[in-house]
Amino acid sequence: MTDQPSVPAAVPGAAAPATATPTTPTVIAAGSGMFGASDGGDTSGYSGLQRVTTLPGAGTRPYGGYFDAVADALQESLTEAGFGADDPDGPIEKVVIDRGEMTLTVRRAHLVEVCRRLRDEPDLRFELSMGVSGVHLPHDTGRELHAVYHLRSVTHSRRLRLEVTCPDADPHIPSTVAVYPAHDWHERETWDFFGIIFDGHPALTRIEMPDDWPGHPQRKDYPLGGIPVEYKGATVPPPDERRAYS
Amino acid sequence: MADQSVTVDTDPLAAPVITGDDALEGTLVTVGGGDWDEVVDTARLGEERIVVNMGPQHPSTHGVLRLVLEIEGETVTEARAGVGYLHTGIEKNMEFRSWVQGVTFCTRMDYLSPSFNETVYCRGVERLLGIEVPRRADVIRVLLMELSRIGSHTVALATGGMELGSTTVMMDGLRERDKVLRMMEEITGLRMNQGFIRPGGVAQDVPASTLNRLDDMVTSLRHGIRELELLLNENPTVRARLVGTGYLNLAGCMALGITGPVTRSAGLPLDLRRDDPYCGYSDYDFEVCTRTDADNYSRMRIRLDEMFESLKIIKQATARLRKEPGPVMVDDKKIGWPAQLALGGDGLGNSLEHIKHIMGESMEALIHHFKLVTEGFRVPAGQVYTAVESPRGELGCHLVSDGGTRPYRAHFRDPSFNNLQAVSAMCEGAQIADVVANVASIDPVMGGVDR
């Protein structure tokens, strides 16, 4: 999908989920044609093919397994804090159950509160965090940058994934280092690679790339550049500009 | 303006000494060898704080780890770790290769435990695809992982011993590791970075003759590890350096997200092979080794004990491989790698049977072979997180697919990366000599840290 011109809006039925309802699946890719070539050359007869790829949408009750217990305990705890279950601006945007894993999409303003409750509530006790990972989804308009937290409960032998989104234009997510000190380096890594600014982090500096590195290399719009290789006048383009199957 | 004579600069290649107005704060002393007493005199200990930059090119930092130590006399008051010197963009590279080719990249991350990197990645791809690998493939994976664990632990002890000044421990440790690597080579064809575990199973079956040699190796390895144990366990120098140093209790481990031998040394039997069994680990009989002193010595003992447990698992896996023949790759021709390897006169390559089949008998087989090798298979969109218990703790893999033939995002939660955060907690307030032992007890592999 990387060699696609960014025209997701032209795809029918793939309206940008700027005002997404919880059940709207996340659009992560929109492709056309058989090989994704935009400069002619697709003689397969499938050049008019339009493809939209979405991530799985919100699940419905019962979720199955321990997922219901986790959702109930968290909701109960959040209700104590004054958040209703159907609050449109509540902490939990949606619950996705996919491939035996539970993902809570959390609104960024409430992230630290949710993390603290997940860690401290006796029924939840996600005391171990496996860190933060970033995902850049340029087609997910208005929520391009995702930070993904992998939590693990040793007490209850459970796993849970939190997903927090922020737009490219305002790449801020509150830091969770105060709740999970382990996130110190992980948030630095996510800042380094994706440019997500974790507000309140004690020292948000680059960790893998050199301090003076321009740009954030794991973003999908980061130019790979590459080294021009010339052979009889032809130049080999960098991998992200090559014709590819997906 | 500081007096120029107070600086020591014996190394002609060292950076120029900056003093006085150009210095950020006080006098900067660049030391490039020479007598430490002279340096101390020059730096005029007392009110001055000394910041020692240890690494990244230092023989006792376990690779290219940079430690910034603030010391007061022999006591470390602040310790920070700097990483990133081995960053090679493996995660980014994987986004431009097919799902199967990803194995070749991720196996190179933590180069001491390649089988774990491959397994966690392949299990991620398999969960995204929604497939189960054949039972025999799981047994071979377990076999390789436990061999890898022994190989990794022996290096941890060997380099740890070398960093404490004992080359005997290093030689003995590396000797044992070589047995493991030779066996790895016999099974997979390569000593390191094998790329043997593939989405859908493993590349090749393990022949019966190899299993016999594996039995011999287990016996020999048991003696070798026992020898290491006899050399280390009650050694007064080892005990003096390791007992009571590098303390990190369970609360510290939990807060810092530490897993593996460090957490088990604090008394918690945290082991994914038990807590969340994968690859059929629930069918094997083994113990999770724990101790309660939470110091460097317990971590060393845990590593030694775990190697014996790994040998137990290897024995059981070998018995299972003898008893239960079967396929080692999924039956689905749309996913399973098509090439059937065979040893010919010119080395390992596609078997003549397979070549005959695709070139002379079946057009469809040829198309499948061609499409799988050039394009690869498509993986339904979604995201998964899989984890395995690597020698250093929980190795996690977060995979996101956009439904294409390449990973949309592959992120590895490497235990070394996370565990290095404990350096500050372990070293601050300790002696400067303990820093080396503490880092060795975390056993970071910088290839995994930086990816």
XYZ file of C-alpha atoms in Angstrom:
697
model
C 0.000 0.000 0.000
C 2.985 2.266 0.418
C 3.136 3.225 -3.211
C -0.452 4.388 -3.219
C -1.306 7.997 -3.761
C -3.145 9.032 -0.609
C -6.678 9.164 -1.962
C -8.742 7.182 0.547
C -11.659 9.614 0.196
C -12.148 8.649 -3.445
C -12.961 5.105 -2.420
C -16.700 4.551 -2.102
C -17.802 3.495 1.341
C -14.498 4.425 2.916
C -15.515 7.779 4.364
C -12.936 9.132 6.742
C -13.892 8.177 10.287
C -13.150 11.625 11.713
C -16.327 11.403 13.767
C -16.080 7.672 14.156
C -18.759 5.802 15.973
C -17.383 2.937 18.045
C -18.487 0.377 15.505
C -16.772 2.042 12.568
C -13.867 -0.172 11.602
C -10.525 1.545 11.287
C -9.588 2.085 7.644
C -5.915 1.326 7.334
C -5.387 1.002 3.636
C -7.049 1.898 0.371
C -5.604 0.450 -2.793
C -6.510 0.328 -6.420
C -5.535 -1.918 -9.262
C -3.810 -5.242 -9.120
C -0.269 -4.213 -8.323
C -0.668 -0.729 -6.914
C 1.140 0.845 -9.833
C -0.054 4.405 -10.421
C 2.015 5.250 -13.480
C 0.318 3.019 -16.010
C 1.897 -0.296 -16.718
C -0.873 -2.350 -15.103
C -2.027 -4.441 -18.018
C -3.763 -7.021 -15.852
C -7.211 -5.641 -16.637
C -7.794 -5.014 -12.950
C -6.685 -1.378 -12.906
C -10.191 -0.296 -11.879
C -10.181 -2.538 -8.817
C -10.785 -0.656 -5.578
C -9.787 -2.206 -2.273
C -10.380 -0.931 1.234
C -8.747 -2.630 4.191
C -10.182 -2.231 7.645
C -9.106 -3.469 11.038
C -11.695 -5.427 13.000
C -14.383 -3.196 14.559
C -15.877 -3.107 18.022
C -17.097 -6.326 19.552
C -20.474 -7.036 21.109
C -21.328 -8.686 24.402
C -20.674 -11.313 25.507
C -17.010 -11.036 24.614
C -16.185 -14.497 25.935
C -13.401 -15.761 28.181
C -12.153 -13.359 30.835
C -12.851 -10.371 28.596
C -16.304 -9.733 30.090
C -14.893 -9.810 33.609
C -12.195 -7.293 32.672
C -14.672 -4.992 30.922
C -17.106 -5.150 33.856
C -14.495 -4.549 36.521
C -13.040 -1.618 34.620
C -16.457 -0.101 33.969
C -17.386 -0.476 37.632
C -14.192 1.253 38.654
C -14.693 4.042 36.131
C -18.298 4.530 37.238
C -16.986 5.186 40.737
C -14.858 7.905 39.210
C -17.938 9.416 37.608
C -17.780 8.074 34.072
C -20.975 6.499 32.749
C -20.887 3.453 30.529
C -22.485 5.312 27.609
C -20.636 8.567 28.071
C -19.737 9.747 24.525
C -16.518 11.270 25.848
C -15.852 8.539 28.366
C -12.474 6.904 28.741
C -13.269 3.777 26.731
C -13.968 4.414 23.074
C -14.435 0.834 22.001
C -13.639 -2.731 22.871
C -12.277 -4.947 20.104
C -12.124 -8.695 20.475
C -10.073 -10.265 17.750
C -8.107 -13.506 17.462
C -8.520 -14.215 21.159
C -7.091 -10.866 22.215
C -8.812 -7.909 23.797
C -8.053 -4.350 22.772
C -9.447 -1.325 24.580
C -9.302 1.903 22.628
C -8.842 4.592 25.252
C -9.416 8.315 24.717
C -6.083 9.934 25.334
C -7.274 12.442 27.956
C -8.161 9.570 30.292
C -5.247 7.259 29.587
C -3.358 7.733 32.840
C -6.535 7.314 34.890
C -7.430 4.107 33.055
C -3.897 2.731 33.459
C -3.884 3.486 37.166
C -7.194 1.718 37.659
C -6.084 -1.250 35.557
C -2.980 -1.557 37.691
C -4.508 -1.005 41.138
C -8.023 -2.513 41.122
C -7.904 -5.936 42.808
C -10.139 -7.415 40.091
C -7.900 -6.127 37.311
C -4.309 -5.970 38.598
C -2.461 -5.500 35.347
C 0.724 -4.948 37.314
C 3.189 -5.713 34.540
C 3.391 -3.666 31.398
C 5.151 -5.041 28.376
C 5.790 -1.618 26.949
C 4.570 0.714 24.257
C 4.571 0.205 20.530
C 3.613 2.716 17.889
C 1.708 2.276 14.645
C 1.378 4.904 11.948
C -1.831 4.635 9.925
C -1.887 7.535 7.462
C -5.305 6.473 6.142
C -6.956 6.620 9.556
C -7.782 10.288 9.130
C -7.705 12.331 12.305
C -6.190 9.460 14.292
C -3.086 8.687 12.305
C -0.780 7.832 15.175
C -1.572 4.924 17.447
C 0.255 4.059 20.654
C -0.325 0.472 21.723
C 0.245 -0.718 25.295
C 0.567 -4.402 26.130
C -0.441 -5.113 29.711
C -0.120 -8.367 31.586
C -1.730 -9.406 34.836
C 0.409 -11.873 36.753
C -2.237 -12.192 39.483
C -5.027 -13.251 37.137
C -2.947 -14.582 34.244
C -4.526 -12.216 31.736
C -3.446 -9.989 28.917
C -4.912 -6.758 27.674
C -4.006 -4.304 24.968
C -4.692 -0.588 25.170
C -4.732 1.532 22.066
C -4.579 5.306 22.139
C -4.769 7.450 19.048
C -3.756 10.989 18.239
C -3.799 12.992 15.015
C -0.668 13.814 13.072
C -1.449 17.486 13.563
C -1.473 17.189 17.341
C 0.782 14.250 18.249
C 0.358 14.404 22.009
C -0.456 11.547 24.376
C -0.096 11.778 28.163
C 2.853 9.877 29.553
C 2.185 6.786 31.649
C 5.632 6.606 33.223
C 4.129 7.594 36.587
C 1.961 4.463 36.547
C 4.307 2.064 34.759
C 7.928 3.207 35.253
C 8.918 0.611 32.651
C 7.400 2.860 29.991
C 10.296 5.297 30.312
C 12.384 3.804 27.522
C 9.424 2.482 25.564
C 7.884 5.933 25.263
C 11.237 7.349 24.274
C 11.440 4.711 21.575
C 7.939 5.503 20.307
C 8.765 9.228 20.252
C 11.975 8.462 18.421
C 10.351 6.323 15.748
C 6.903 7.908 15.376
C 7.120 11.431 16.755
C 4.400 10.910 19.352
C 5.053 13.386 22.165
C 4.339 11.834 25.550
C 3.388 14.804 27.731
C 4.813 14.558 31.221
C 7.596 12.110 30.389
C 10.621 12.854 32.610
C 13.109 13.059 29.726
C 11.644 12.481 26.311
C 14.759 12.191 24.176
C 15.670 9.969 21.273
C 16.886 6.553 22.291
C 17.809 4.558 19.197
C 18.540 7.226 16.590
C 21.273 9.834 17.090
C 20.167 12.944 18.972
C 20.349 15.167 15.903
C 18.500 12.820 13.568
C 15.854 14.529 11.448
C 12.456 12.885 11.213
C 10.925 9.777 12.740
C 11.948 6.707 10.733
C 9.097 4.283 11.439
C 6.460 6.620 10.079
C 5.001 5.544 6.771
C 5.742 8.931 5.199
C 9.419 8.796 6.126
C 11.328 8.772 2.859
C 13.632 5.808 2.596
C 15.828 7.563 0.075
C 18.234 4.765 -0.486
C 21.362 4.923 -2.544
C 20.832 5.576 -6.233
C 22.003 2.572 -8.166
C 22.369 3.295 -11.806
C 22.643 0.778 -14.554
C 22.660 2.002 -18.122
C 20.595 5.032 -17.270
C 18.049 3.222 -15.112
C 17.780 4.035 -11.423
C 16.581 1.577 -8.827
C 14.039 3.344 -6.660
C 14.038 2.907 -2.878
C 11.817 0.055 -1.606
C 8.887 2.293 -0.667
C 8.606 3.614 -4.219
C 8.866 0.288 -5.963
C 5.971 -1.506 -7.496
C 4.781 -4.123 -5.059
C 2.039 -6.668 -4.653
C 0.402 -5.112 -1.628
C 40.333 30.212 33.587
C 41.522 26.850 34.742
C 45.168 25.961 34.686
C 46.020 23.970 31.573
C 48.356 21.733 33.546
C 45.505 20.124 35.469
C 44.378 18.130 32.493
C 45.587 14.682 31.637
C 45.620 13.738 28.036
C 47.906 10.837 27.356
C 46.038 9.565 24.363
C 47.102 11.371 21.196
C 43.832 10.390 19.536
C 41.596 11.584 22.363
C 39.296 14.530 21.934
C 40.848 17.886 22.795
C 40.531 18.877 26.432
C 38.161 21.739 26.932
C 38.740 23.872 29.979
C 37.711 27.182 31.426
C 35.119 29.256 29.650
C 34.522 26.708 26.917
C 33.740 23.903 29.327
C 30.119 23.377 30.216
C 30.759 23.052 33.894
C 34.112 22.941 35.690
C 37.037 21.123 34.199
C 36.674 18.281 31.782
C 39.387 15.654 32.010
C 39.872 13.301 29.101
C 41.589 10.121 30.176
C 43.109 7.843 27.612
C 44.920 5.290 29.762
C 47.664 5.946 32.274
C 47.669 5.854 36.041
C 44.357 6.399 37.769
C 46.060 8.017 40.776
C 47.306 10.768 38.537
C 43.805 11.337 37.258
C 42.411 11.523 40.764
C 45.074 14.027 41.767
C 44.396 16.041 38.679
C 40.654 16.045 39.084
C 41.117 17.028 42.755
C 38.573 14.746 44.357
C 36.295 16.216 46.949
C 33.895 18.879 45.855
C 34.205 17.901 42.216
C 31.843 15.347 40.766
C 33.328 12.856 38.364
C 31.337 11.546 35.454
C 32.800 8.424 33.933
C 31.735 7.432 30.492
C 32.002 3.660 30.380
C 31.623 2.284 26.895
C 30.243 1.976 24.292
C 33.567 0.412 23.296
C 34.503 -1.239 26.559
C 35.239 -4.946 27.003
C 33.078 -5.281 30.118
C 29.895 -3.639 28.898
C 28.459 -6.707 27.239
C 28.571 -5.271 23.737
C 28.067 -1.672 22.760
C 26.347 -0.449 25.884
C 27.275 3.008 27.073
C 27.129 3.643 30.797
C 27.324 7.173 32.132
C 28.370 6.860 35.750
C 28.582 9.675 38.228
C 30.957 8.589 40.976
C 32.012 9.793 44.342
C 35.173 7.961 45.259
C 34.370 4.335 44.496
C 30.616 4.766 44.947
C 28.275 5.220 42.018
C 25.792 7.992 42.736
C 24.067 8.012 39.389
C 24.080 5.467 36.589
C 22.502 5.853 33.193
C 22.590 3.541 30.243
C 22.836 4.808 26.686
C 21.789 2.496 23.879
C 21.260 2.759 20.158
C 24.721 1.959 18.862
C 23.549 -1.240 17.191
C 20.291 0.048 15.733
C 19.896 -1.432 12.280
C 16.242 -0.751 11.529
C 15.187 -4.395 11.512
C 11.545 -3.521 12.235
C 11.434 -1.021 9.378
C 13.183 -3.404 7.009
C 10.592 -6.081 7.697
C 7.869 -3.787 6.367
C 9.369 -4.072 2.906
C 9.784 -7.833 2.750
C 7.266 -10.645 2.603
C 6.003 -12.318 5.776
C 8.292 -15.301 5.291
C 11.338 -13.136 4.634
C 10.668 -11.403 7.952
C 12.137 -14.443 9.706
C 15.519 -13.698 8.141
C 15.490 -10.247 9.687
C 14.104 -10.917 13.133
C 16.407 -13.853 13.796
C 19.294 -11.388 13.780
C 17.930 -9.202 16.574
C 18.963 -11.044 19.710
C 21.760 -13.004 18.122
C 22.245 -15.306 21.119
C 18.719 -16.670 21.000
C 17.701 -16.765 17.337
C 15.156 -19.568 17.774
C 13.117 -17.432 20.176
C 13.004 -14.479 17.799
C 11.856 -16.723 14.985
C 9.279 -18.541 17.088
C 7.652 -15.426 18.506
C 7.415 -13.856 15.059
C 6.089 -16.996 13.397
C 3.527 -17.496 16.136
C 2.365 -13.931 15.490
C 1.968 -14.592 11.775
C 0.208 -17.873 12.473
C -2.259 -16.248 14.850
C -2.991 -13.561 12.280
C -3.559 -16.280 9.697
C -5.568 -18.359 12.144
C -3.626 -21.560 11.534
C -2.179 -24.223 13.798
C 1.203 -25.724 13.043
C 1.669 -29.516 13.027
C 2.538 -31.057 16.362
C 5.947 -32.217 15.235
C 6.868 -28.689 14.159
C 6.046 -27.494 17.676
C 8.272 -30.191 19.170
C 11.151 -29.172 16.900
C 10.599 -25.540 17.887
C 10.733 -26.459 21.571
C 13.892 -28.466 20.950
C 15.565 -25.562 19.174
C 14.435 -23.031 21.754
C 15.787 -25.042 24.662
C 19.071 -25.638 22.841
C 19.179 -21.919 22.206
C 18.485 -21.206 25.877
C 21.465 -23.303 26.934
C 23.619 -21.610 24.311
C 22.541 -18.217 25.558
C 22.944 -18.985 29.266
C 26.432 -20.397 28.746
C 27.417 -17.170 27.003
C 25.844 -15.162 29.822
C 27.999 -17.052 32.331
C 31.062 -16.997 30.088
C 31.035 -13.288 29.370
C 29.944 -12.583 32.925
C 32.953 -14.539 34.149
C 35.252 -12.753 31.754
C 33.944 -9.401 32.909
C 34.798 -10.370 36.462
C 38.276 -11.316 35.285
C 38.008 -15.066 34.986
C 39.016 -16.299 31.564
C 38.628 -19.914 32.698
C 34.890 -19.441 33.102
C 34.792 -17.832 29.692
C 36.634 -20.680 27.996
C 34.518 -23.318 29.709
C 31.299 -21.495 28.936
C 32.140 -20.975 25.293
C 33.253 -24.602 25.011
C 29.798 -25.719 26.140
C 28.144 -23.227 23.832
C 30.047 -24.625 20.908
C 28.490 -28.028 21.492
C 25.096 -26.365 21.223
C 26.077 -24.477 18.087
C 27.382 -27.639 16.447
C 24.065 -29.320 17.134
C 22.214 -26.277 15.808
C 24.279 -26.512 12.648
C 23.462 -30.168 12.278
C 19.726 -29.562 12.647
C 19.304 -26.281 10.782
C 22.410 -25.916 8.636
C 23.646 -22.795 10.380
C 25.220 -22.082 13.760
C 23.511 -18.741 14.242
C 20.738 -16.726 12.550
C 19.215 -19.888 11.209
C 15.900 -18.725 9.779
C 14.813 -22.322 10.252
C 11.462 -21.696 11.921
C 9.025 -20.425 9.320
C 5.416 -19.284 9.418
C 3.486 -22.549 9.283
C 6.112 -24.825 10.815
C 9.818 -25.389 10.343
C 11.926 -25.678 7.202
C 13.083 -29.280 7.549
C 12.487 -32.397 9.553
C 15.083 -33.646 12.019
C 16.490 -36.993 10.867
C 16.835 -39.928 13.263
C 20.643 -39.946 13.015
C 20.693 -36.409 14.373
C 18.574 -37.449 17.328
C 21.204 -40.025 18.299
C 23.939 -37.430 18.226
C 21.638 -35.122 20.179
C 21.512 -37.725 22.944
C 25.305 -37.830 23.088
C 25.409 -34.051 23.181
C 22.963 -33.913 26.092
C 25.213 -36.224 28.117
C 28.319 -34.264 27.266
C 26.570 -30.960 27.941
C 25.372 -32.188 31.307
C 28.968 -32.904 32.314
C 30.134 -29.576 30.969
C 27.500 -27.558 32.790
C 28.191 -29.525 35.955
C 31.843 -28.542 35.566
C 30.836 -24.893 35.246
C 28.717 -25.304 38.354
C 31.620 -26.787 40.309
C 33.826 -23.969 39.114
C 31.415 -21.197 40.005
C 28.995 -22.048 42.795
C 31.303 -22.069 45.810
C 34.145 -20.124 44.283
C 35.150 -17.555 46.948
C 35.962 -14.868 44.364
C 32.683 -15.358 42.550
C 30.761 -15.262 45.825
C 32.618 -12.166 46.990
C 31.709 -10.355 43.798
C 28.159 -11.596 43.347
C 26.522 -12.319 46.704
C 24.490 -9.342 47.843
C 25.298 -7.143 44.843
C 22.889 -5.934 42.197
C 19.898 -6.168 44.509
C 16.516 -5.628 42.874
C 13.459 -6.814 44.747
C 10.146 -7.979 43.338
C 8.448 -4.589 43.634
C 11.275 -3.072 41.622
C 11.009 -5.809 38.999
C 7.256 -5.344 38.603
C 7.486 -1.562 38.358
C 10.249 -1.728 35.774
C 8.567 -4.498 33.789
C 11.478 -6.863 34.364
C 10.985 -10.511 33.427
C 13.183 -13.573 33.183
C 15.954 -14.680 35.553
C 16.055 -11.269 37.265
C 12.427 -11.548 38.396
C 12.806 -15.224 39.233
C 15.782 -14.320 41.440
C 13.357 -12.166 43.442
C 11.207 -15.207 44.208
C 8.388 -14.984 41.659
C 8.100 -18.040 39.377
C 7.271 -15.888 36.371
C 7.754 -18.061 33.322
C 5.552 -17.968 30.247
C 6.215 -21.628 29.589
C 4.160 -22.269 32.724
C 1.893 -19.221 32.904
C 0.736 -19.135 29.310
C 2.003 -22.291 27.622
C 2.755 -22.145 23.913
C 4.200 -24.709 21.482
C 2.837 -27.461 23.753
C 5.034 -26.585 26.754
C 2.270 -27.759 29.078
C 3.094 -31.347 28.032
C 6.682 -31.197 29.253
C 7.899 -31.931 32.732
C 10.227 -29.229 34.062
C 10.669 -26.888 37.000
C 10.644 -23.098 37.038
C 13.808 -22.206 38.950
C 13.529 -19.469 41.518
C 15.598 -18.081 44.371
C 14.843 -15.378 46.877
C 17.989 -13.337 47.423
C 17.380 -11.052 44.423
C 21.110 -10.566 43.880
C 23.657 -11.305 41.174
C 24.583 -14.635 42.697
C 20.998 -15.951 42.598
C 20.712 -14.951 38.963
C 23.865 -16.866 38.134
C 22.560 -19.935 39.990
C 19.190 -19.652 38.267
C 20.871 -19.658 34.867
C 22.841 -22.760 35.826
C 19.738 -24.521 37.157
C 17.695 -23.589 34.109
C 20.186 -25.238 31.801
C 19.564 -28.577 33.524
C 15.820 -28.032 33.147
C 16.370 -27.287 29.458
C 18.288 -30.542 29.117
C 15.298 -32.322 30.657
C 12.996 -30.741 28.086
C 15.388 -31.603 25.249
C 15.344 -35.262 26.331
C 11.557 -35.304 26.324
C 11.401 -33.543 22.963
C 13.856 -36.029 21.459
C 11.765 -38.928 22.728
C 8.688 -37.338 21.185
C 10.406 -36.843 17.839
C 11.356 -40.524 17.815
C 7.850 -41.649 18.687
C 5.656 -39.378 16.599
C 6.566 -38.899 12.951
C 4.556 -36.420 10.934
C 4.670 -33.304 8.810
C 6.649 -30.268 9.943
C 4.892 -27.675 7.792
C 1.196 -26.854 7.437
C -0.623 -28.750 4.771
C -2.086 -25.577 3.241
C -0.287 -25.145 -0.075
C -1.243 -21.476 -0.088
C 0.925 -20.874 2.985
C 3.495 -23.628 3.458
C 6.841 -22.885 1.861
C 6.901 -25.039 -1.276
C 10.550 -25.968 -1.526
C 11.459 -29.432 -0.318
C 15.126 -29.410 0.523
C 17.492 -32.287 -0.107
C 21.211 -32.804 0.129
C 22.751 -33.187 -3.297
C 26.300 -33.443 -4.553
C 26.582 -29.665 -4.565
C 25.081 -29.059 -1.126
C 21.610 -28.409 0.190
C 19.018 -27.353 -2.351
C 15.559 -28.021 -3.733
C 15.017 -31.731 -3.990
C 15.067 -33.233 -7.448
C 11.687 -34.783 -6.724
C 10.210 -31.330 -6.151
C 11.862 -29.868 -9.243
C 10.531 -32.752 -11.307
C 7.054 -32.208 -9.871
C 6.825 -28.489 -10.571
C 8.717 -28.480 -13.849
C 7.377 -31.619 -15.428
C 4.144 -32.719 -13.794
C 1.976 -29.997 -12.331
C 1.377 -26.544 -13.727
C -0.534 -25.592 -10.551
C 2.372 -26.605 -8.347
C 4.661 -24.411 -10.409
C 2.274 -21.464 -10.116
C 2.006 -21.969 -6.370
C 5.748 -22.189 -6.000
C 6.260 -19.062 -8.077
C 3.549 -17.003 -6.373
C 4.591 -17.973 -2.864
C 8.250 -17.268 -3.463
C 7.849 -13.985 -5.315
C 4.661 -12.501 -3.881
C 4.206 -14.413 -0.655
C 0.874 -15.064 1.036
C -1.645 -12.493 2.157
C -2.435 -12.182 5.842
C -5.875 -10.940 7.000
C -5.859 -7.457 8.516
C -5.610 -7.161 12.274
C -3.109 -7.006 15.074
C -1.738 -9.582 17.508
C 0.711 -9.729 20.365
C 2.524 -12.995 20.967
C 5.135 -13.729 23.582
C 7.636 -16.440 24.424
C 9.941 -16.928 27.391
C 13.365 -16.110 26.019
C 16.521 -16.638 28.112
C 16.251 -12.996 29.188
C 12.535 -12.772 29.875
C 9.380 -12.123 27.936
C 10.080 -11.610 24.261
C 6.978 -10.092 22.718
C 6.015 -9.479 19.130
C 3.360 -6.984 18.101
C 2.355 -7.548 14.505
C -0.062 -5.435 12.492
C -1.258 -6.603 9.116
C -3.098 -4.515 6.528
C -4.152 -7.593 4.615
C -1.132 -7.495 2.360
C 1.841 -9.691 1.679
C 4.140 -7.756 3.974
C 3.966 -6.872 7.667
C 2.405 -3.453 8.067
C 4.205 -3.053 11.357
C 6.360 -5.470 13.303
C 7.447 -4.459 16.761
C 9.503 -6.575 19.098
C 9.385 -6.110 22.824
C 12.859 -7.311 23.573
C 13.518 -8.233 27.208
C 17.076 -6.861 27.061
C 15.774 -3.448 26.060
C 13.355 -3.317 28.940
C 15.617 -4.924 31.526
C 18.449 -2.479 30.916
C 16.297 0.109 32.637
C 17.152 -1.684 35.865
C 20.815 -0.654 35.593
C 20.156 2.585 37.472
C 18.193 0.858 40.217
C 20.869 -1.808 40.679
C 23.986 0.351 40.421
C 23.213 3.572 42.228
C 24.752 3.481 45.679
C 26.889 0.467 44.793
C 30.612 0.224 44.178
C 31.882 0.983 40.713
C 33.265 -2.547 40.424
C 29.766 -3.938 40.952
C 28.454 -2.148 37.874
C 30.161 -4.716 35.677
C 28.672 -7.615 37.633
C 25.216 -6.024 37.648
C 25.135 -5.510 33.892
C 26.351 -9.062 33.393
C 23.538 -10.373 35.620
C 20.921 -8.597 33.491
C 22.607 -10.206 30.479
C 21.558 -7.689 27.843
C 22.210 -8.494 24.208
C 22.623 -5.243 22.386
C 21.479 -6.659 19.077
C 18.115 -7.238 20.713
C 18.099 -3.926 22.566
C 18.631 -1.821 19.475
C 17.146 -4.034 16.765
